[in-house]
Tab-separated table of C-alpha atoms in Angstrom:
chain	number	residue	atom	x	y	z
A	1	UNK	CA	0.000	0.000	0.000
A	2	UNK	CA	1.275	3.460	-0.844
A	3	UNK	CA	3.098	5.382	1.788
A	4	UNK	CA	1.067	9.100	1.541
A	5	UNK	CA	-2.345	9.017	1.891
A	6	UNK	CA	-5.185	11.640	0.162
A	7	UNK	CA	-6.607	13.765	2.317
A	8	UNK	CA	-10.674	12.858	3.205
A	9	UNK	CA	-11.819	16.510	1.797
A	10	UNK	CA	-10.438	15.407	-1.450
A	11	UNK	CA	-13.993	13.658	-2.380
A	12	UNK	CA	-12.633	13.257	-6.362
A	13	UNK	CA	-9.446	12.653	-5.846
A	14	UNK	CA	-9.211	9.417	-7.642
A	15	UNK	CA	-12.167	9.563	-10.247
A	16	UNK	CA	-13.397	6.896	-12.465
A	17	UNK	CA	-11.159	4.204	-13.723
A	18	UNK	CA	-8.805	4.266	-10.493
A	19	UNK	CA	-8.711	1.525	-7.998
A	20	UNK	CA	-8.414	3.144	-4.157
A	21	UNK	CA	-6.853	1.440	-1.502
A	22	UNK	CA	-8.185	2.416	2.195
A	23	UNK	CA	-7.836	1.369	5.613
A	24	UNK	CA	-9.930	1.122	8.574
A	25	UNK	CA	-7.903	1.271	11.515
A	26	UNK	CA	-10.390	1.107	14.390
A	27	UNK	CA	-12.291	-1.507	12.786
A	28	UNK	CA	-8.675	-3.333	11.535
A	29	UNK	CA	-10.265	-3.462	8.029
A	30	UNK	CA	-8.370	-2.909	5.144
A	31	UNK	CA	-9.572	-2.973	1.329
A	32	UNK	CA	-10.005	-1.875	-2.022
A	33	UNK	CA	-12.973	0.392	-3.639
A	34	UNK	CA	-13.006	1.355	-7.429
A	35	UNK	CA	-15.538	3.024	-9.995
A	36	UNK	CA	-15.353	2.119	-13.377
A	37	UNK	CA	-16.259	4.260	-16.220
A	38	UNK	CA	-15.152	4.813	-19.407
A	39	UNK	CA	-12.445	2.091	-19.190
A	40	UNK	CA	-15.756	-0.509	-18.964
A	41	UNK	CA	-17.839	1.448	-21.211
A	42	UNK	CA	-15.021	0.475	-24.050
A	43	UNK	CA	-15.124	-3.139	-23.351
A	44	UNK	CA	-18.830	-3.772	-23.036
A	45	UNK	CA	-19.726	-0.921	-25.984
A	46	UNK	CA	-17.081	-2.645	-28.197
A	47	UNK	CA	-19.012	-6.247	-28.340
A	48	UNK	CA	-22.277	-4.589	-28.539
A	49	UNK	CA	-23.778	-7.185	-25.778
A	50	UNK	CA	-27.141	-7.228	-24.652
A	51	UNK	CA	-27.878	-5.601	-21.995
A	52	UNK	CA	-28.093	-9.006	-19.311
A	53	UNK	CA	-25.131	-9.914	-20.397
A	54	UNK	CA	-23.414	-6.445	-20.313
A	55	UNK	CA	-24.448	-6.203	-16.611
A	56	UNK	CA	-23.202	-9.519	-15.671
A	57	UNK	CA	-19.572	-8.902	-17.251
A	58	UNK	CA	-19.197	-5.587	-15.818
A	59	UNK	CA	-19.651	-7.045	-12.417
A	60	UNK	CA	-16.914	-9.615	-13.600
A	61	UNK	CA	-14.430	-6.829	-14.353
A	62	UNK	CA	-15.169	-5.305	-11.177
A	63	UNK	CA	-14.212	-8.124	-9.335
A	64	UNK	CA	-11.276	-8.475	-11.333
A	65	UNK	CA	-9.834	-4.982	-11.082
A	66	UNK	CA	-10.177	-5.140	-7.234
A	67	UNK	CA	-8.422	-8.441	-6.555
A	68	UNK	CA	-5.974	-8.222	-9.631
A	69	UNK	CA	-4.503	-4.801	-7.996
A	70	UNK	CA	-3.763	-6.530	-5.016
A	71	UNK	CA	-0.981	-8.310	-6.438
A	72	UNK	CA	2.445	-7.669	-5.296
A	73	UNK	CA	4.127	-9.262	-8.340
A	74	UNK	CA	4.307	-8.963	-12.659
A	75	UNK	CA	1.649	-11.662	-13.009
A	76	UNK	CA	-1.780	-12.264	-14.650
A	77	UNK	CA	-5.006	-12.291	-12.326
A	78	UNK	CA	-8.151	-14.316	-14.130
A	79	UNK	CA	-11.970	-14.427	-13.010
A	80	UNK	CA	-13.930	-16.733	-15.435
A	81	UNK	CA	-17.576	-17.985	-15.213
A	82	UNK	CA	-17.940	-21.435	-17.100
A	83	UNK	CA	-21.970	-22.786	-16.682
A	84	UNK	CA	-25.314	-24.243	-18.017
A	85	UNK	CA	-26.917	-21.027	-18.171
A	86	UNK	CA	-27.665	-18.646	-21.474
A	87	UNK	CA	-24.316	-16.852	-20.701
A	88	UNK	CA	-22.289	-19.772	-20.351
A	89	UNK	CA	-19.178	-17.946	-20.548
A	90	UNK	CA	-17.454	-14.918	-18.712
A	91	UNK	CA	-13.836	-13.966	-18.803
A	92	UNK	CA	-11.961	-10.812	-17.358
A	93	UNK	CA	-8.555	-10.524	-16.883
A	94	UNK	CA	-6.166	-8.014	-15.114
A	95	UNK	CA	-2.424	-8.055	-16.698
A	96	UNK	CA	-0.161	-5.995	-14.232
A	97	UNK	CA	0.463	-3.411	-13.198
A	98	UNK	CA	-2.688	-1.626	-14.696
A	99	UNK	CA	-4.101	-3.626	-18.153
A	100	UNK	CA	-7.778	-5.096	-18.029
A	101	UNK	CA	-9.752	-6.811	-21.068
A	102	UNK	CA	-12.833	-8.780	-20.855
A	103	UNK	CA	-15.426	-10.651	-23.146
A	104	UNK	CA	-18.853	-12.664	-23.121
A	105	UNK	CA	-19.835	-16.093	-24.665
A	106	UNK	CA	-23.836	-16.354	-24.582
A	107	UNK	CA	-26.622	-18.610	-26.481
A	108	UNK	CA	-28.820	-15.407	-28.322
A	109	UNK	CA	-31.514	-18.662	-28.186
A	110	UNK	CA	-31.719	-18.951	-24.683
A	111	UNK	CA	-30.908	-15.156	-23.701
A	112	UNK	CA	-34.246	-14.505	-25.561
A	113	UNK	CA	-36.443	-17.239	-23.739
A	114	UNK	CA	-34.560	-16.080	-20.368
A	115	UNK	CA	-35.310	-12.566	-20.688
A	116	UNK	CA	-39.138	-13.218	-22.137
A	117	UNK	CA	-39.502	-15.062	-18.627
A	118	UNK	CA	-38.155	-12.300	-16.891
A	119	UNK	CA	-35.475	-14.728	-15.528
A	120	UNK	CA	-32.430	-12.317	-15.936
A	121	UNK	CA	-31.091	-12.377	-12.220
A	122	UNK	CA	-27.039	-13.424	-12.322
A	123	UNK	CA	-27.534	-16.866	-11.122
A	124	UNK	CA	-30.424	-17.777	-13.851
A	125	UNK	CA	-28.308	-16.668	-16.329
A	126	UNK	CA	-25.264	-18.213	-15.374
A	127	UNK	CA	-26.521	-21.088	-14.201
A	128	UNK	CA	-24.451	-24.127	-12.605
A	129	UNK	CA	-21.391	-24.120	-13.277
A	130	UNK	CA	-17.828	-22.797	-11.296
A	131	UNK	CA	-16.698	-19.392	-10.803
A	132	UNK	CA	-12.545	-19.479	-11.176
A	133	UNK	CA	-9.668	-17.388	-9.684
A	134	UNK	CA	-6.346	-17.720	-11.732
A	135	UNK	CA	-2.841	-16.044	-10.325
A	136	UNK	CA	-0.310	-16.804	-13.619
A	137	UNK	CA	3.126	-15.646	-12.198
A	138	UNK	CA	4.945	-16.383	-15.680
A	139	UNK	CA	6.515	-19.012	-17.163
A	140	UNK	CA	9.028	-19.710	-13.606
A	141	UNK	CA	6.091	-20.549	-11.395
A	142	UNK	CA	3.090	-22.977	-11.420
A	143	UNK	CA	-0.300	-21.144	-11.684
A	144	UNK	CA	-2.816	-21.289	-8.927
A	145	UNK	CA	-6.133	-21.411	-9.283
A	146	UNK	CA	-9.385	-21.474	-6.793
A	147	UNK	CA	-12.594	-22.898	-7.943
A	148	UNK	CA	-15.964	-22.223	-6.337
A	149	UNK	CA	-19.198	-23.332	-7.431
A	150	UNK	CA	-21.768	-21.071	-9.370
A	151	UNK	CA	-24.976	-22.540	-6.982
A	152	UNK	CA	-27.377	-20.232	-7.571
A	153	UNK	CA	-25.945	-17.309	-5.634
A	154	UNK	CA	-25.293	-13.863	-7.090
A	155	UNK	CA	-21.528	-13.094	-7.740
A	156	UNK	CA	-20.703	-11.107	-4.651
A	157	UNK	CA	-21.423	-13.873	-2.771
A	158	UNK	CA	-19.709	-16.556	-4.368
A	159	UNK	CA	-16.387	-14.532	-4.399
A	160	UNK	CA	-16.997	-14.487	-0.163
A	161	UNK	CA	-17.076	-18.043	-0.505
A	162	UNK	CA	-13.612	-17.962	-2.578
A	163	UNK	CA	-11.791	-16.168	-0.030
A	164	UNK	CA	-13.359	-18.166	3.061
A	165	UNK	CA	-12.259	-21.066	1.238
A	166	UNK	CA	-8.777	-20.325	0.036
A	167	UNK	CA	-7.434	-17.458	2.146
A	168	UNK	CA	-9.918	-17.966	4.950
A	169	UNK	CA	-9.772	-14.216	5.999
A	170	UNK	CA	-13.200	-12.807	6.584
A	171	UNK	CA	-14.176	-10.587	3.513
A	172	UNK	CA	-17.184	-8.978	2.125
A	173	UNK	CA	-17.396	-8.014	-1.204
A	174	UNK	CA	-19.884	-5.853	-2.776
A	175	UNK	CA	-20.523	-5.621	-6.664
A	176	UNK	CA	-22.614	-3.535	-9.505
A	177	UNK	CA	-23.335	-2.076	-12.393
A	178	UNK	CA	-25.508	0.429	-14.372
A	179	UNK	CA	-26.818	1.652	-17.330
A	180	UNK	CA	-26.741	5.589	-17.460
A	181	UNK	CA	-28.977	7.699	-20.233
A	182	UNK	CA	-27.892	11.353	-20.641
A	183	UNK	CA	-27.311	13.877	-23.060
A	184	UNK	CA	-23.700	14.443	-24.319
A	185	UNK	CA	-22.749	18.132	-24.613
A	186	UNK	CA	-24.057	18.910	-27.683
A	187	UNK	CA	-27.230	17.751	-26.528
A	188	UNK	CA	-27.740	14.305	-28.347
A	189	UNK	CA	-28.705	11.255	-26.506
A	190	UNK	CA	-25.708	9.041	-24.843
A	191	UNK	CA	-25.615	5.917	-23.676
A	192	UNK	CA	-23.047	4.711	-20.772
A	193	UNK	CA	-22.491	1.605	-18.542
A	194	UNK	CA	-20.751	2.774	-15.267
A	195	UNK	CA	-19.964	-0.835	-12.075
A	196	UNK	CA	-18.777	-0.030	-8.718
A	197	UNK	CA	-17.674	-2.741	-6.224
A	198	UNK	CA	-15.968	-3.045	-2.936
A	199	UNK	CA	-13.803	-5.225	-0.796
A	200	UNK	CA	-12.849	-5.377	2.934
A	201	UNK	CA	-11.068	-7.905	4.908
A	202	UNK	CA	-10.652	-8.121	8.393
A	203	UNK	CA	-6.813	-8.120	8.865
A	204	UNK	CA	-6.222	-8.027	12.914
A	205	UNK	CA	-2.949	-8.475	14.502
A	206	UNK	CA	-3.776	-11.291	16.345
A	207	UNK	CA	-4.684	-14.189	13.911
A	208	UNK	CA	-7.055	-16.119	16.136
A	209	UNK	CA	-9.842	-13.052	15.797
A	210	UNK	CA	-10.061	-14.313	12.331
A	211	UNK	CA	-12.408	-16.914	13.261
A	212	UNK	CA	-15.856	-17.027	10.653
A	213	UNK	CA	-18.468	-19.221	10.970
A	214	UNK	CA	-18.970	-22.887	9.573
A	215	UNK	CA	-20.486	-23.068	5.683
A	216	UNK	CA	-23.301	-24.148	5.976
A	217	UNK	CA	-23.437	-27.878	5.749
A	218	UNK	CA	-26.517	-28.236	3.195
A	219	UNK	CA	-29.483	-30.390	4.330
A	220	UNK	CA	-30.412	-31.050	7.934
A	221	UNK	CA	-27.917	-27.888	9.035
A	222	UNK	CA	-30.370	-25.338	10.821
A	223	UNK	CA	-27.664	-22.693	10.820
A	224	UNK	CA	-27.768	-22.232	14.773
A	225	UNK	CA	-24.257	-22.787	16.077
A	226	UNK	CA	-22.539	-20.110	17.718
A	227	UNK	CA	-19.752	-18.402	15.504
A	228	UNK	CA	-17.844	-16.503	17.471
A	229	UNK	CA	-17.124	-13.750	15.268
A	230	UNK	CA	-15.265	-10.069	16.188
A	231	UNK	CA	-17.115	-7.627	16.977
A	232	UNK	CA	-14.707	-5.258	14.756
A	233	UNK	CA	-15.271	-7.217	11.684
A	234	UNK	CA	-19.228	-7.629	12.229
A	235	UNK	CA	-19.400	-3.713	12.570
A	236	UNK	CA	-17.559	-3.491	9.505
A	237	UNK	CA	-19.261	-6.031	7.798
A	238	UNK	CA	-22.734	-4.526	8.788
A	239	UNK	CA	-21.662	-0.885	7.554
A	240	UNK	CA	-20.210	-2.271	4.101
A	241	UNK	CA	-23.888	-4.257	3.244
A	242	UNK	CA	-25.681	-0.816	3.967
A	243	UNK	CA	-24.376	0.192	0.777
A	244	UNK	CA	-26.776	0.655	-1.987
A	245	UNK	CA	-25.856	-0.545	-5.358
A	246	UNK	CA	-26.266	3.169	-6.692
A	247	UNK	CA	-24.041	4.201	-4.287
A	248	UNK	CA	-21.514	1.830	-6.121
A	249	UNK	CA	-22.075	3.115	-9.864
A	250	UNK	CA	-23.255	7.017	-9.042
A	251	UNK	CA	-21.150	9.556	-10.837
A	252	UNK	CA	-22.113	11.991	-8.143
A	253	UNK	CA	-20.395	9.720	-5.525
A	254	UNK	CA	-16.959	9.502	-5.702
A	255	UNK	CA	-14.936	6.125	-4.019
A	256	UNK	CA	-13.953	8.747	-1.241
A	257	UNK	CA	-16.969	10.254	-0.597
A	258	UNK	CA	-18.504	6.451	-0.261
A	259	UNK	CA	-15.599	5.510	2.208
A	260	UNK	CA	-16.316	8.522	4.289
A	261	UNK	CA	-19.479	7.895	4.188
A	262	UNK	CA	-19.392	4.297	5.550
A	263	UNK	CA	-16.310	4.483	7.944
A	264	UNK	CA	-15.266	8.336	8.948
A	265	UNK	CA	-16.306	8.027	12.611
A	266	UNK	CA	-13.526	4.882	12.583
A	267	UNK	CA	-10.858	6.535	10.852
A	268	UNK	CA	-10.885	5.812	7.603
A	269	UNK	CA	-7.345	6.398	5.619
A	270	UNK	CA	-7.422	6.461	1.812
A	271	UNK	CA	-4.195	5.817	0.026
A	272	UNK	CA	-2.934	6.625	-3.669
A	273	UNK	CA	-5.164	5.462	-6.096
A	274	UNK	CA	-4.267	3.000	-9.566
A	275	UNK	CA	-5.323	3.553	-12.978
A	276	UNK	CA	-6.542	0.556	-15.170
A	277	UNK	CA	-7.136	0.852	-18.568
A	278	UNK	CA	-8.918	-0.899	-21.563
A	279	UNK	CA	-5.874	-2.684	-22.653
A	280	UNK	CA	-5.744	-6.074	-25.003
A	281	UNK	CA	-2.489	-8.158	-24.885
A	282	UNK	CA	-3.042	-9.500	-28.346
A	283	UNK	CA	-0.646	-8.891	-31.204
A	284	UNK	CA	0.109	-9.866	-34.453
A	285	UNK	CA	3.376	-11.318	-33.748
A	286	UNK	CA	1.575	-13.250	-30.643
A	287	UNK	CA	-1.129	-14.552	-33.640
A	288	UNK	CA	1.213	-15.573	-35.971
A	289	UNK	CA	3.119	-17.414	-33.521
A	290	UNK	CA	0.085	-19.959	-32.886
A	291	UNK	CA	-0.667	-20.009	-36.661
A	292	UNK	CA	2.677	-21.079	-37.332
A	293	UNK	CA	1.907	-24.339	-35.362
A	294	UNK	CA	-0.645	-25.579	-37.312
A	295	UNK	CA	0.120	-28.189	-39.942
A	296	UNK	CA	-0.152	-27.686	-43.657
A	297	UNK	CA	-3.978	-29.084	-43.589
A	298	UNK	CA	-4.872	-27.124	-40.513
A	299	UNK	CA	-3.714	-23.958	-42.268
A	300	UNK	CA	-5.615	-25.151	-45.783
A	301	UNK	CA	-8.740	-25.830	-43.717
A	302	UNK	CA	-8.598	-22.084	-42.175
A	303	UNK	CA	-8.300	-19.751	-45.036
A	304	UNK	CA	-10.557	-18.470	-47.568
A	305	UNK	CA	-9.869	-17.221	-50.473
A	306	UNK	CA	-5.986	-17.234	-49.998
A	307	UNK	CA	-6.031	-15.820	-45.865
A	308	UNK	CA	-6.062	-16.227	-42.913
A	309	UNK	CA	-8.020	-13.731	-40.641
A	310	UNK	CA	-8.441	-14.385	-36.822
A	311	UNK	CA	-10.117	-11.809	-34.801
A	312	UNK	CA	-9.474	-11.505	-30.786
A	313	UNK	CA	-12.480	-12.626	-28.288
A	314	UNK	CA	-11.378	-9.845	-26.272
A	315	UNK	CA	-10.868	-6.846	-28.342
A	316	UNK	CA	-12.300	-7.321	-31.942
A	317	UNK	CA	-9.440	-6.340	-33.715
A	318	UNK	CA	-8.923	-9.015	-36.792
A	319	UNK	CA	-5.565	-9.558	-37.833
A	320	UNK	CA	-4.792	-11.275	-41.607
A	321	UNK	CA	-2.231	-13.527	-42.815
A	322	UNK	CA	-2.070	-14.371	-46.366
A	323	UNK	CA	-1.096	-18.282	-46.232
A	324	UNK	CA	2.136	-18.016	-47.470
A	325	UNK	CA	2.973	-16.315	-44.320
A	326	UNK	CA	2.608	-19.305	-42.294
A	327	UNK	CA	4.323	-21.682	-44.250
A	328	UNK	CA	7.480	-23.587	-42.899
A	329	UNK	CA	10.459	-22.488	-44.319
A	330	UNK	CA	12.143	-25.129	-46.778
């Protein structure tokens, strides 16, 4: 975390697109908030996605800005949604120290049906499935990756769930997005997405106040033993769910106004904030590379009319090859 921290007055200090780091010392909280605007509004307007499945990815990037920051090393941080539902498909990644790109897979078929039957809430779209958290450190260390199930929860939830299970520090995580119709300055009609999220652990000195309570244990579990929790973290825990998800995505509210808001009577410290940006790692050297290990028929079945043109999931650019290009050298 960054040594000087902005002063509380300064409610815009950080603005859209700029993950903020703050700490809660009295409640021994520390965490991450972030709005995302035009950074997300390029990735979702780019695809041209339906508006279910714009929401659902923006929450996705959200998710991923706020954990991927966290690093402390040049890595790759990847949330991905695989499931039965109509978006079966969901993929965000955060490339350090600041890059972010994102895309959708979803069945138009059964997007149509869902959203005729009104059933358009995050878990009937995604379905069952797993939700997956993957830390790529480069090619000199093994990636890890965390795998929780999609069960019918929303997404904030399910990412609690990660953390109980693989870091087992109590965390709450809050997540959304919006659409936003204005006018632009000339006065036409404009069109936006904005997300917001939030995350706070509960990061004590002394370990053993860490304690959460069991997971449930499914059928026959009436949810009644004692947990044992600290009273810091269910203070904290209680303030962050008060937010409201327009709190998250408002223009009006900066990240430091909503901090102040929640924790200013415990002394909450804001630190430098990080940009992220709309960024795709795919190149044309990258893309030839992987055409230039197909065989001879693989590269005959692929082109038409003497090319080759592949076009990245993430960021629509197409890149050509005529097929001589790929041929081995003799």
């Amino acid at each position: 975390m960054a040594e000087a921290a902005a002063a509380l007055g300064q409610f815009d200090f950080a603005g859209d697109d700029h993950v903020v780091p703050f700490q809660v010392e009295g409640l021994d909280v520390r965490g991450r908030a972030v709005q995302l605007g035009p950074m997300l509004d390029a990735i979702l307007e780019r695809h041209h996605y339906p508006a279910p499945v714009a929401r659902l990815l923006a929450e996705v990037v959200v998710l991923t800005v706020l954990l991927g920051t966290s690093l402390k090393f040049d890595g790759k941080f990847t949330v991905q949604t695989k499931g039965d539902g109509p978006v079966d498909l969901l993929v965000a990644d955060f490339s350090t120290p600041e890059n972010v790109r994102a895309y959708a897979r979803f069945d138009q078929a059964l997007l149509a049906k869902a959203v005729e039957a009104g059933e358009t809430e995050p878990e009937q779209l995604l379905g069952k499935g797993v939700l997956a958290f993957t830390i790529d450190q480069g090619k000199f260390a093994q990636p890890y990756q965390g795998i929780v199930a999609l069960d019918g929860t929303s997404l904030e939830e399910i990412a609690g769930v990660y953390f109980r299970q693989s870091e087992q520090i109590p965390t709450r995580v809050r997540l959304a997005a919006a659409e936003l119709f204005d006018r632009d300055d000339a006065g036409k009609p404009r069109h936006r997405w904005r997300a917001g999220g939030l995350v706070a652990q509960f990061l004590p000195e002394a370990p053993e106040r860490m304690r959460q309570p069991d997971l449930h244990g499914g059928d026959g579990d009436d949810g009644d033993r004692p947990h044992g929790e600290d009273d810091a973290w269910v203070e904290a825990r209680s303030l962050v769910e008060t937010i409201d998800a327009d709190e998250l995505t408002d223009p009006l509210v900066g990240t430091e106004r909503l901090l102040f808001r929640l924790f200013h009577e415990r002394g909450v410290r804001v630190y430098e904030p990080r940009a992220v940006f709309d960024r795709c790692s795919c190149s044309r050297d990258k893309i030839k590379g992987v055409l230039k290990g197909f065989s001879a028929e693989e590269i005959e079945e692929s082109q038409e009319n003497g090319e080759i043109a592949v076009t990245c999931e993430f960021c629509s650019t197409t890149y050509r090859f005529e097929a001589a290009e790929l041929q081995p050298a003799e």
